[in-house]
One Martini backbone bead per residue (centre of mass of N, CA, C, O) as a GRO file, in nm:
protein
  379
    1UNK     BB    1  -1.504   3.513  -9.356
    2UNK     BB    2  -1.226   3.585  -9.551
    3UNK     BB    3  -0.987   3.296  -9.645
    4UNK     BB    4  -0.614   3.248  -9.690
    5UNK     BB    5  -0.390   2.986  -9.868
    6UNK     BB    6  -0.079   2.899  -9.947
    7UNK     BB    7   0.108   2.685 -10.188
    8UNK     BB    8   0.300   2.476 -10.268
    9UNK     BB    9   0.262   2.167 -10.433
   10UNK     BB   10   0.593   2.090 -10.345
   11UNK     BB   11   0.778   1.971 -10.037
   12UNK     BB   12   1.158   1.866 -10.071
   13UNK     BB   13   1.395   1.775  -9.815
   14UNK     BB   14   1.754   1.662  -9.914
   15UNK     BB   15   1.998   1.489  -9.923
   16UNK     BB   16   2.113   1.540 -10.283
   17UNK     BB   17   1.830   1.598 -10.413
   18UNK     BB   18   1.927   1.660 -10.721
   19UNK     BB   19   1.928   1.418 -10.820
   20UNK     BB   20   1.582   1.399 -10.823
   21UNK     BB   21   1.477   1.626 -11.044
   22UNK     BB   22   1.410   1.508 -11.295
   23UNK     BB   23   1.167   1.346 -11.172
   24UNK     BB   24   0.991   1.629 -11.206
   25UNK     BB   25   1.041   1.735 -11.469
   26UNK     BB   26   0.900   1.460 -11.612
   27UNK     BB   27   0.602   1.574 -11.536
   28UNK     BB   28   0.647   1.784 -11.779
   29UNK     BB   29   0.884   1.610 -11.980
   30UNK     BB   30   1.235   1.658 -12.124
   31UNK     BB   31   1.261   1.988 -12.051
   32UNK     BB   32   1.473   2.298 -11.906
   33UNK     BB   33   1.482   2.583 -11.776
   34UNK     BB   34   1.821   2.708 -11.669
   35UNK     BB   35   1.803   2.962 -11.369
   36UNK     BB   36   2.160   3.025 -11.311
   37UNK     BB   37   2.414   3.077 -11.199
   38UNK     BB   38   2.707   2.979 -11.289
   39UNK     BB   39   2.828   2.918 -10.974
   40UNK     BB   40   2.573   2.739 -10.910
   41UNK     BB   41   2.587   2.546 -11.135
   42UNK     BB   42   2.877   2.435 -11.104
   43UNK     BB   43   2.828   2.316 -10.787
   44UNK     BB   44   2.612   2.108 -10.919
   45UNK     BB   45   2.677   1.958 -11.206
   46UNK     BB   46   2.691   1.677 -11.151
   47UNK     BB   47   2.425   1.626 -11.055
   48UNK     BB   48   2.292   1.747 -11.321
   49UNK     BB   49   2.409   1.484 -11.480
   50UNK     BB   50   2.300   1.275 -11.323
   51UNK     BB   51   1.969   1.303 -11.350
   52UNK     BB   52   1.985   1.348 -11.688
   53UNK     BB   53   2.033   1.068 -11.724
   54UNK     BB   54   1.888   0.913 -11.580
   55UNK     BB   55   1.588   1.022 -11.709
   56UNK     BB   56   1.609   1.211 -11.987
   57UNK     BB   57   1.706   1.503 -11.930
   58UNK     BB   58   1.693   1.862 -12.041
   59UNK     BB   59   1.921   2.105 -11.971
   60UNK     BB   60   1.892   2.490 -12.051
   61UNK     BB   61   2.109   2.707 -12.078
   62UNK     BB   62   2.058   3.062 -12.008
   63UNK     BB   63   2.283   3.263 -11.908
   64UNK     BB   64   2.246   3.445 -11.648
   65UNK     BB   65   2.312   3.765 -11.573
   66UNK     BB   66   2.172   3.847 -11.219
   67UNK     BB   67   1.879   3.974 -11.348
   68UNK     BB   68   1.556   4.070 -11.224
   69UNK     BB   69   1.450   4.171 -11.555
   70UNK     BB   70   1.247   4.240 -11.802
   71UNK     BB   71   1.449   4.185 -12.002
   72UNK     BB   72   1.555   3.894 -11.889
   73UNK     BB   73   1.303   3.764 -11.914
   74UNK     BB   74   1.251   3.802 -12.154
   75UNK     BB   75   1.520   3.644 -12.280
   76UNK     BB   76   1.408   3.375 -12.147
   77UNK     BB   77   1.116   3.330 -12.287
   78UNK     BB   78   1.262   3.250 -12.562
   79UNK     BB   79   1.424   3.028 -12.506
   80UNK     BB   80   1.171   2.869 -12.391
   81UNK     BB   81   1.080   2.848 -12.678
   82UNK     BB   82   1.279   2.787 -12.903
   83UNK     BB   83   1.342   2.496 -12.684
   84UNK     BB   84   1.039   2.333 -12.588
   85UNK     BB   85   1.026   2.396 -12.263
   86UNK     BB   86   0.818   2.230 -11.984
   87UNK     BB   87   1.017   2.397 -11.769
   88UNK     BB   88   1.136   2.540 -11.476
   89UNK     BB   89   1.430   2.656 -11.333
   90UNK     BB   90   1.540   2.804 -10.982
   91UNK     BB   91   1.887   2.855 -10.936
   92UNK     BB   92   1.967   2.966 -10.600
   93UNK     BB   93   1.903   3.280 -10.548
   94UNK     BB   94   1.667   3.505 -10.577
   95UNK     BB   95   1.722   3.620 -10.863
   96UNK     BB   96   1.660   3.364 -10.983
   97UNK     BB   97   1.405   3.269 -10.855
   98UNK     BB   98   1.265   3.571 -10.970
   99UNK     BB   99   1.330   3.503 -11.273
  100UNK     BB  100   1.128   3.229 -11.306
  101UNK     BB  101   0.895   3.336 -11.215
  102UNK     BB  102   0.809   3.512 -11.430
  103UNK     BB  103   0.873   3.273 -11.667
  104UNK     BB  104   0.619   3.131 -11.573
  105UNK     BB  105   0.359   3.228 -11.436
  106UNK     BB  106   0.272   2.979 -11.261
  107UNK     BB  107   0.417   2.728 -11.465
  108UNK     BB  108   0.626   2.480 -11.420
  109UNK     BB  109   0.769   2.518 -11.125
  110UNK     BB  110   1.110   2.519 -11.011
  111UNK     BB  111   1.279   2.515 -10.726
  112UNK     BB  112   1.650   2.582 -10.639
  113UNK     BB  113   1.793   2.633 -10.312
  114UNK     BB  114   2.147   2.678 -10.211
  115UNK     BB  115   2.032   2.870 -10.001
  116UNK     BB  116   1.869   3.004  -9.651
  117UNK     BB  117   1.811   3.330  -9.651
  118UNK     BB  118   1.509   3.313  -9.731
  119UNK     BB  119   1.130   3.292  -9.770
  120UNK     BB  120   1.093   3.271 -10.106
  121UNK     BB  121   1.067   2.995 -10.263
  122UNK     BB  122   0.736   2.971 -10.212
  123UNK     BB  123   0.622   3.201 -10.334
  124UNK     BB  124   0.412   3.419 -10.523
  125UNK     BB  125   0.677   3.610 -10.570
  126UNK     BB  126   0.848   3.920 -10.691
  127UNK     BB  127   1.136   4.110 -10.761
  128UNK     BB  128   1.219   4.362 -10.963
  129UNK     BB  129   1.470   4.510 -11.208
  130UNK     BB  130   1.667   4.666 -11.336
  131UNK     BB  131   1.971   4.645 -11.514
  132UNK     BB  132   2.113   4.813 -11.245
  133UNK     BB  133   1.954   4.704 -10.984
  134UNK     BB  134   1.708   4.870 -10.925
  135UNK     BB  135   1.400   4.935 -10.790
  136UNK     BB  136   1.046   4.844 -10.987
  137UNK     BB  137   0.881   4.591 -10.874
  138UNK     BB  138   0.575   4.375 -10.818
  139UNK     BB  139   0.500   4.024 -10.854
  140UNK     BB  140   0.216   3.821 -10.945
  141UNK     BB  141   0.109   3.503 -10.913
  142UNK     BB  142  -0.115   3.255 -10.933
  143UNK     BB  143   0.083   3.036 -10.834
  144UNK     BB  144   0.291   2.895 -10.694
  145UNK     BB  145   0.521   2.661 -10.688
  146UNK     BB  146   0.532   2.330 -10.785
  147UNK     BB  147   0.831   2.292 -10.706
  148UNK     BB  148   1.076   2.219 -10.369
  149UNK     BB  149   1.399   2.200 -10.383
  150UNK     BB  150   1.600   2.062 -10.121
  151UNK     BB  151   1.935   2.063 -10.063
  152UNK     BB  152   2.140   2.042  -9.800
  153UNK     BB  153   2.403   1.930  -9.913
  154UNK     BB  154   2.486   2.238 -10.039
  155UNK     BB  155   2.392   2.452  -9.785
  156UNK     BB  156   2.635   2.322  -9.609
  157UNK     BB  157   2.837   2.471  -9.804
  158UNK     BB  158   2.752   2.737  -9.702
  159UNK     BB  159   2.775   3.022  -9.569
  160UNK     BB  160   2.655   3.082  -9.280
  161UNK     BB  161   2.520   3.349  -9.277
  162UNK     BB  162   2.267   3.295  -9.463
  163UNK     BB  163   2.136   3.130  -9.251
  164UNK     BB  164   2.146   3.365  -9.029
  165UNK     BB  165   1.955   3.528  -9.203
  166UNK     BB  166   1.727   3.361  -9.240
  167UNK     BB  167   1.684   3.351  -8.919
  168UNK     BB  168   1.577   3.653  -8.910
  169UNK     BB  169   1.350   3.668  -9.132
  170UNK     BB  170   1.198   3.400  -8.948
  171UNK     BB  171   1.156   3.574  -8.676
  172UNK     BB  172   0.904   3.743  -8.780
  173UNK     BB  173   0.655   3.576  -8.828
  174UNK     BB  174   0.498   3.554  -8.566
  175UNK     BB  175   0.468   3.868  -8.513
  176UNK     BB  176   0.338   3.949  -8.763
  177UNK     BB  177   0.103   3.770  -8.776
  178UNK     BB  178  -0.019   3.815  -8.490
  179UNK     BB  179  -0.079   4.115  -8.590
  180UNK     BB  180  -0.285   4.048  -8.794
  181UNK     BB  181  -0.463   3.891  -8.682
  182UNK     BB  182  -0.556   4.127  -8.474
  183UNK     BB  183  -0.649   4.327  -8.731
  184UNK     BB  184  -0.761   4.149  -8.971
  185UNK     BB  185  -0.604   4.145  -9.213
  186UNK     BB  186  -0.411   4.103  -9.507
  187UNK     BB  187  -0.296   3.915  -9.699
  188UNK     BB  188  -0.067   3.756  -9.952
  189UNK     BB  189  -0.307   3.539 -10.030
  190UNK     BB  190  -0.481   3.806 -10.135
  191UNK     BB  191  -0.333   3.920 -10.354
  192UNK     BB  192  -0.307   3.972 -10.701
  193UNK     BB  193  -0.402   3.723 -10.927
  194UNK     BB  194  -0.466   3.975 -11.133
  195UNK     BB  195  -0.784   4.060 -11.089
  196UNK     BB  196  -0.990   4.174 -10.842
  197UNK     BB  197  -1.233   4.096 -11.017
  198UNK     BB  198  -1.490   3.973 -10.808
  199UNK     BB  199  -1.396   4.015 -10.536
  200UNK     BB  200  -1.550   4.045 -10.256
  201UNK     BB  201  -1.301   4.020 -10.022
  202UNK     BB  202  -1.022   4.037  -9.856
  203UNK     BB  203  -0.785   3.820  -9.702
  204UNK     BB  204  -0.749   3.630  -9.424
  205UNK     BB  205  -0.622   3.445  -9.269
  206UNK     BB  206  -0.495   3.122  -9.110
  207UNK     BB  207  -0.475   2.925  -8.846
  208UNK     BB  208  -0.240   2.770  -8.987
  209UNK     BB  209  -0.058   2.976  -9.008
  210UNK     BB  210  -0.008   3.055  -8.769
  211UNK     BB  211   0.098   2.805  -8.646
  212UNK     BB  212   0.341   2.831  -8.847
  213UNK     BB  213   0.464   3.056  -8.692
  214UNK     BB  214   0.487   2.922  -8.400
  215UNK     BB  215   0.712   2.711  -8.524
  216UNK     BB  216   0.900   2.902  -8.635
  217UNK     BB  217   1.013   3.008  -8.378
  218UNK     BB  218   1.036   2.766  -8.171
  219UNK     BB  219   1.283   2.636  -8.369
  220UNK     BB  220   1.439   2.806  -8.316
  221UNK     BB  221   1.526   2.850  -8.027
  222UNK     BB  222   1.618   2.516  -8.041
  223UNK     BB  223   1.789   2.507  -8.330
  224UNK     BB  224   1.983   2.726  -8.420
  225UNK     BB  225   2.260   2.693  -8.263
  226UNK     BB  226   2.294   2.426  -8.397
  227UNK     BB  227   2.293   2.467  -8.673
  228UNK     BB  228   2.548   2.639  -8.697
  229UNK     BB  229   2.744   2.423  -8.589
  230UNK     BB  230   2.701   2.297  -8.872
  231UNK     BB  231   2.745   2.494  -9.077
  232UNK     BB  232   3.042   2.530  -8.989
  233UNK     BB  233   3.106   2.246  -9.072
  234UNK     BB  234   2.934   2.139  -9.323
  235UNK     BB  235   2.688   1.983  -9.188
  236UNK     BB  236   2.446   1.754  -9.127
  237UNK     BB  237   2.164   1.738  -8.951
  238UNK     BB  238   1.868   1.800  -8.757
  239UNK     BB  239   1.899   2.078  -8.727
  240UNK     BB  240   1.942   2.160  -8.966
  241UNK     BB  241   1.688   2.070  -9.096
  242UNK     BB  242   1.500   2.231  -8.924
  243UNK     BB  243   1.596   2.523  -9.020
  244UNK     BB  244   1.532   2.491  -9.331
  245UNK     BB  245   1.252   2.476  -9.306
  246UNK     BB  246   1.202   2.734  -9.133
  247UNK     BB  247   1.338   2.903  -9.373
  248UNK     BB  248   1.143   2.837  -9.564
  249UNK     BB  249   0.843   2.682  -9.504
  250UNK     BB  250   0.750   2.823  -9.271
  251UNK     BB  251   0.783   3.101  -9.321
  252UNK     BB  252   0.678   3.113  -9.640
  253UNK     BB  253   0.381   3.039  -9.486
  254UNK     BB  254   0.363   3.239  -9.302
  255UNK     BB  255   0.368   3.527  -9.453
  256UNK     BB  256   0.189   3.451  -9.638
  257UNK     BB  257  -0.064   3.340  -9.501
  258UNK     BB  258  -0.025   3.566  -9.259
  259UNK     BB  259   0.192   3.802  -9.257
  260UNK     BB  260   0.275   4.174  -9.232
  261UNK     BB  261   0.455   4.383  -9.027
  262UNK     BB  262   0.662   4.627  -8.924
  263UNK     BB  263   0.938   4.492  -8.957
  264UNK     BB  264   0.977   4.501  -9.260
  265UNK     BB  265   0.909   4.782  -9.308
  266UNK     BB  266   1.150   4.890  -9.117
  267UNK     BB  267   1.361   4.806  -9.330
  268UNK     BB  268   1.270   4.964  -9.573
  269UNK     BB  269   1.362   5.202  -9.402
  270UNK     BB  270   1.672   5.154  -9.375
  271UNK     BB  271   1.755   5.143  -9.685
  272UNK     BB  272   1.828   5.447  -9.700
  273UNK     BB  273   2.078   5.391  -9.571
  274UNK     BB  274   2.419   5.284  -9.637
  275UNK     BB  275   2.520   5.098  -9.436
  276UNK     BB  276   2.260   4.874  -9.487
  277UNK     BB  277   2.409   4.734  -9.772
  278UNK     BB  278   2.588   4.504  -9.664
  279UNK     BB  279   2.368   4.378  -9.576
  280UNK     BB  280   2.085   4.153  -9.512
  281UNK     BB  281   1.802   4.072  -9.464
  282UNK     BB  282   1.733   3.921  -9.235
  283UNK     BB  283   1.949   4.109  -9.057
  284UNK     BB  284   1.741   4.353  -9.066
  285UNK     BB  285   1.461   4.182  -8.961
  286UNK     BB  286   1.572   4.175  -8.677
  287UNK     BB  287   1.594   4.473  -8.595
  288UNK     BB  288   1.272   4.516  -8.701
  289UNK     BB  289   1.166   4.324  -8.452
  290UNK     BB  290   1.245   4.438  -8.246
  291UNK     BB  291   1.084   4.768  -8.314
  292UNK     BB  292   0.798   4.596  -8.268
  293UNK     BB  293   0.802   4.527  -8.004
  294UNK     BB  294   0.850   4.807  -7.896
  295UNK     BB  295   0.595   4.924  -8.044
  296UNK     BB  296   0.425   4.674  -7.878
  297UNK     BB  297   0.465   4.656  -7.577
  298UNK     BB  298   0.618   4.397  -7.502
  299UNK     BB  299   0.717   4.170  -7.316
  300UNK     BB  300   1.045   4.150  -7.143
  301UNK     BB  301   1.059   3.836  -7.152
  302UNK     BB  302   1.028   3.873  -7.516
  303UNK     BB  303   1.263   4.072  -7.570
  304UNK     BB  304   1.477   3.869  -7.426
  305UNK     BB  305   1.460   3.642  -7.597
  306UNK     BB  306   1.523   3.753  -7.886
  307UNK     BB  307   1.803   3.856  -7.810
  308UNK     BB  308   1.931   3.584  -7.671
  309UNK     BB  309   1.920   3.482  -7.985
  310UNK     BB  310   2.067   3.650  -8.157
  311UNK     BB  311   2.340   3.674  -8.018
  312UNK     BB  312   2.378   3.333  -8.029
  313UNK     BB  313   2.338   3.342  -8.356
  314UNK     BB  314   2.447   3.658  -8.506
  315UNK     BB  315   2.265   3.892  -8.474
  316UNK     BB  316   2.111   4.208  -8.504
  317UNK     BB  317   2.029   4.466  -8.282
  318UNK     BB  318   2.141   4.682  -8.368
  319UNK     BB  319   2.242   4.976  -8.559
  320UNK     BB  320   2.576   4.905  -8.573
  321UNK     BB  321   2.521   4.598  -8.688
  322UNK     BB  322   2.394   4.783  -8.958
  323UNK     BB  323   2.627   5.023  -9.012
  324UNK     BB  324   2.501   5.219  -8.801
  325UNK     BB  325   2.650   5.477  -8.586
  326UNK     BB  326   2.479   5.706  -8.695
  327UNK     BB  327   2.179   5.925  -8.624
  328UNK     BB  328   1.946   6.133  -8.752
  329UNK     BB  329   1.683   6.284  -8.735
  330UNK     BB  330   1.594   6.322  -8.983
  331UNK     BB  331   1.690   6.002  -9.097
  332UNK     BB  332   1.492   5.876  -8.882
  333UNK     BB  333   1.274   5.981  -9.028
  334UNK     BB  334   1.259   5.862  -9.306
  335UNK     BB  335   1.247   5.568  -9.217
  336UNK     BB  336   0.981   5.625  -9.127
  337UNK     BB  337   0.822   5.713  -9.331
  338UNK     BB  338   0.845   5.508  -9.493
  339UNK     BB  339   0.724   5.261  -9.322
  340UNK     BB  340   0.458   5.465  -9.348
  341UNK     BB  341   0.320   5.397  -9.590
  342UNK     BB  342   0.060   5.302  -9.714
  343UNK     BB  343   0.150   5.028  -9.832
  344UNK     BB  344   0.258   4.915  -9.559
  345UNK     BB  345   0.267   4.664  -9.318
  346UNK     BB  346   0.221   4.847  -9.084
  347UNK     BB  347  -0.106   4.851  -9.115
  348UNK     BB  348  -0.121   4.546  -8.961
  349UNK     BB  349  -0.138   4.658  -8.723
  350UNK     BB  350  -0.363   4.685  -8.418
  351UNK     BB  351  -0.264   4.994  -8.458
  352UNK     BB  352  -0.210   5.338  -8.453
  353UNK     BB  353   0.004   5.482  -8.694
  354UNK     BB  354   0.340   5.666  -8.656
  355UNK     BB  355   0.625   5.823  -8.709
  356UNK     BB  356   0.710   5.891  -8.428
  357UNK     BB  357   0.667   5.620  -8.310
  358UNK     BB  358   0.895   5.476  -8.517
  359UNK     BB  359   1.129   5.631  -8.426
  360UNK     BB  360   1.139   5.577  -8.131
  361UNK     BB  361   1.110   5.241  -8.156
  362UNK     BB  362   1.418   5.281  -8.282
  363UNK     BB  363   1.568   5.399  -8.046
  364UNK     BB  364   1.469   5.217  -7.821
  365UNK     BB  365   1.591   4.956  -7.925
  366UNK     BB  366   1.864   5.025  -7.982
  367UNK     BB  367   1.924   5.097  -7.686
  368UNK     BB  368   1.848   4.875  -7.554
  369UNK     BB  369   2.032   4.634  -7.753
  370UNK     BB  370   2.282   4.746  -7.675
  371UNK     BB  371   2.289   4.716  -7.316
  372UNK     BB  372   2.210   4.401  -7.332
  373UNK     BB  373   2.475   4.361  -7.475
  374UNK     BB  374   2.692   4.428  -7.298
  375UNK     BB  375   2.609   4.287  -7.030
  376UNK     BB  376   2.685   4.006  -7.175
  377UNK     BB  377   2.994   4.089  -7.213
  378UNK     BB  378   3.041   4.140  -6.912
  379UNK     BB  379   2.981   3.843  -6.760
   0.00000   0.00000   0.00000
């Protein structure tokens, strides 16, 4: 059986961390192309100015427009030729880190993430869009970042919700992984980097990937409400750090080198309403998650655990909580069909997959979680 894991080549994660910056720079050479929002590169300029003078090196700034479109890309990948960066630099949320990984194409990468909203930094993988904002395609590159560099107190001074989105997003990892482990399927560490010729079978996890989805769960559980009481009030913890490492390496080595199943699938389906565009990725994946579970009739015991985790750390366990107030029949198939299209990671689960059972399942997630939240506001 062919196995495979993936993960960053370095991850560093501590309060002030970007002082430290420099020093991984210096491992490429002299100078960096950085690409971050102009108001996340404003929020640690000083820090920035102070690691470059520290060691000796220059940060290109790129002026990134917002959008990680193709052009865009190509207009930084001319900049760092032009001025003969050593290497690649994605600071703040996805889409500058997503257009990073463009620019570098798997090489010279360093990741600097200012909230812990989901758990891309540590990918190979990013996600196109026009220069208007749709979705375009996603990319695959030979290896993940070089270095993940996480400040927490950055992090610690972002807003909340980030943090409890990202805890969202971390709460999928062990459900899908369990359910890949379980089907034998196919791995996002084994996605194509380059060309599929040659390789004799599709990989499936490893059992290390699996451990570390069942820690990504564990630690949400353990830490998860004390983490919020510390970023609410902007504080570093140990418990708020180990919700970060959580959400970004924890997740992000559980999601990529464990699998996908049902829970984003379904989020990706959800995304057809309208509703739902004001929400979070993981806030979705969380409501999500919640109807993976009633998908492959979880023990109630373990329902009720993730609902009153989600409910304590202000997680959306309904359709209401994401925006949905009422839903057609039409509507709830459609939600259903995209989820359940060729390509979706819901055919990861370990048993034959319907449209009808993916409806059902949404209507009566929302329905429990519902009921339970309610009961739970009335004692």
């Amino acid at each position: 059986m062919r196995k495979a894991f993936i993960s960053p080549t370095k991850y560093v994660q501590g309060e002030n961390e970007i002082l430290n910056l420099g020093y991984f720079v210096q491992s490429f050479g002299t100078s960096a192309l950085l690409i971050g929002h102009p108001d996340d590169v404003n929020r640690v300029k000083d820090k920035l100015d102070a690691t470059a003078e520290k060691f000796g090196i220059t940060f290109v700034e790129s002026g990134f427009k917002g959008e990680c479109s193709r052009q865009e890309v190509a207009r930084l990948q001319a900049i760092a030729e032009e001025k003969g960066c050593h290497c690649t630099i994605g600071l703040g949320g996805g889409k500058a880190i997503d257009a990073a990984k463009c620019v570098a194409q798997g090489e010279a990468l360093i990741i600097v993430p200012t909230i812990a909203a989901t758990d891309a930094p540590t990918s190979h993988s990013a996600v196109l869009y026009t220069p208007e904002g749709a979705f375009d395609d996603y990319a695959y590159f030979k290896q993940s970042p070089s270095v993940v560099l996480v400040d927490t107190t950055v992090i610690a001074n972002a807003p909340t919700r980030f943090l409890v989105s990202g805890m969202g997003d971390a709460l999928s990892t062990y459900f899908e992984a369990r359910a890949t482990a379980a089907s034998y399927s196919r791995v996002n560490a084994s996605l194509p980097m380059g060309s599929r010729e040659g390789l004799t079978a599709p990989a499936v996890g490893t059992n290390a990937a699996l451990a570390l989805a069942k820690l990504c769960y564990e630690t949400l559980l353990k830490d998860g409400a004390k983490a919020k009481a510390a970023s609410d009030s902007n504080m570093v913890t140990q418990a708020f750090e180990n919700i970060i490492e959580t959400n970004i390496l924890l997740s992000g080595l559980g999601f990529e080198s464990g699998g996908l199943g049902a829970a984003h699938a379904i989020h990706d389906g959800l995304t057809i309403l309208e509703g739902t565009h004001h929400f979070f990725h993981g806030e979705k994946v969380a409501f999500g998650t919640i109807a993976q579970l009633v998908l492959e009739n979880a023990p109630t015991e373990e329902l009720h655990e993730v609902l009153d985790f989600c409910l304590e750390v202000g997680l959306p366990v309904c359709l209401a909580d994401i925006g949905v107030d009422s839903i057609t029949r039409e509507e709830l198939l459609q939600v259903a069909e995209k989820a359940c299209i060729p390509e979706e990671s819901i055919h990861s689960m370990p048993f034959p997959i319907t449209v009808d059972e993916v409806a059902g399942a949404i209507i009566a997630a929302d329905r429990i979680a519902s009921e339970y939240k309610a009961r739970r506001e009335a004692k």
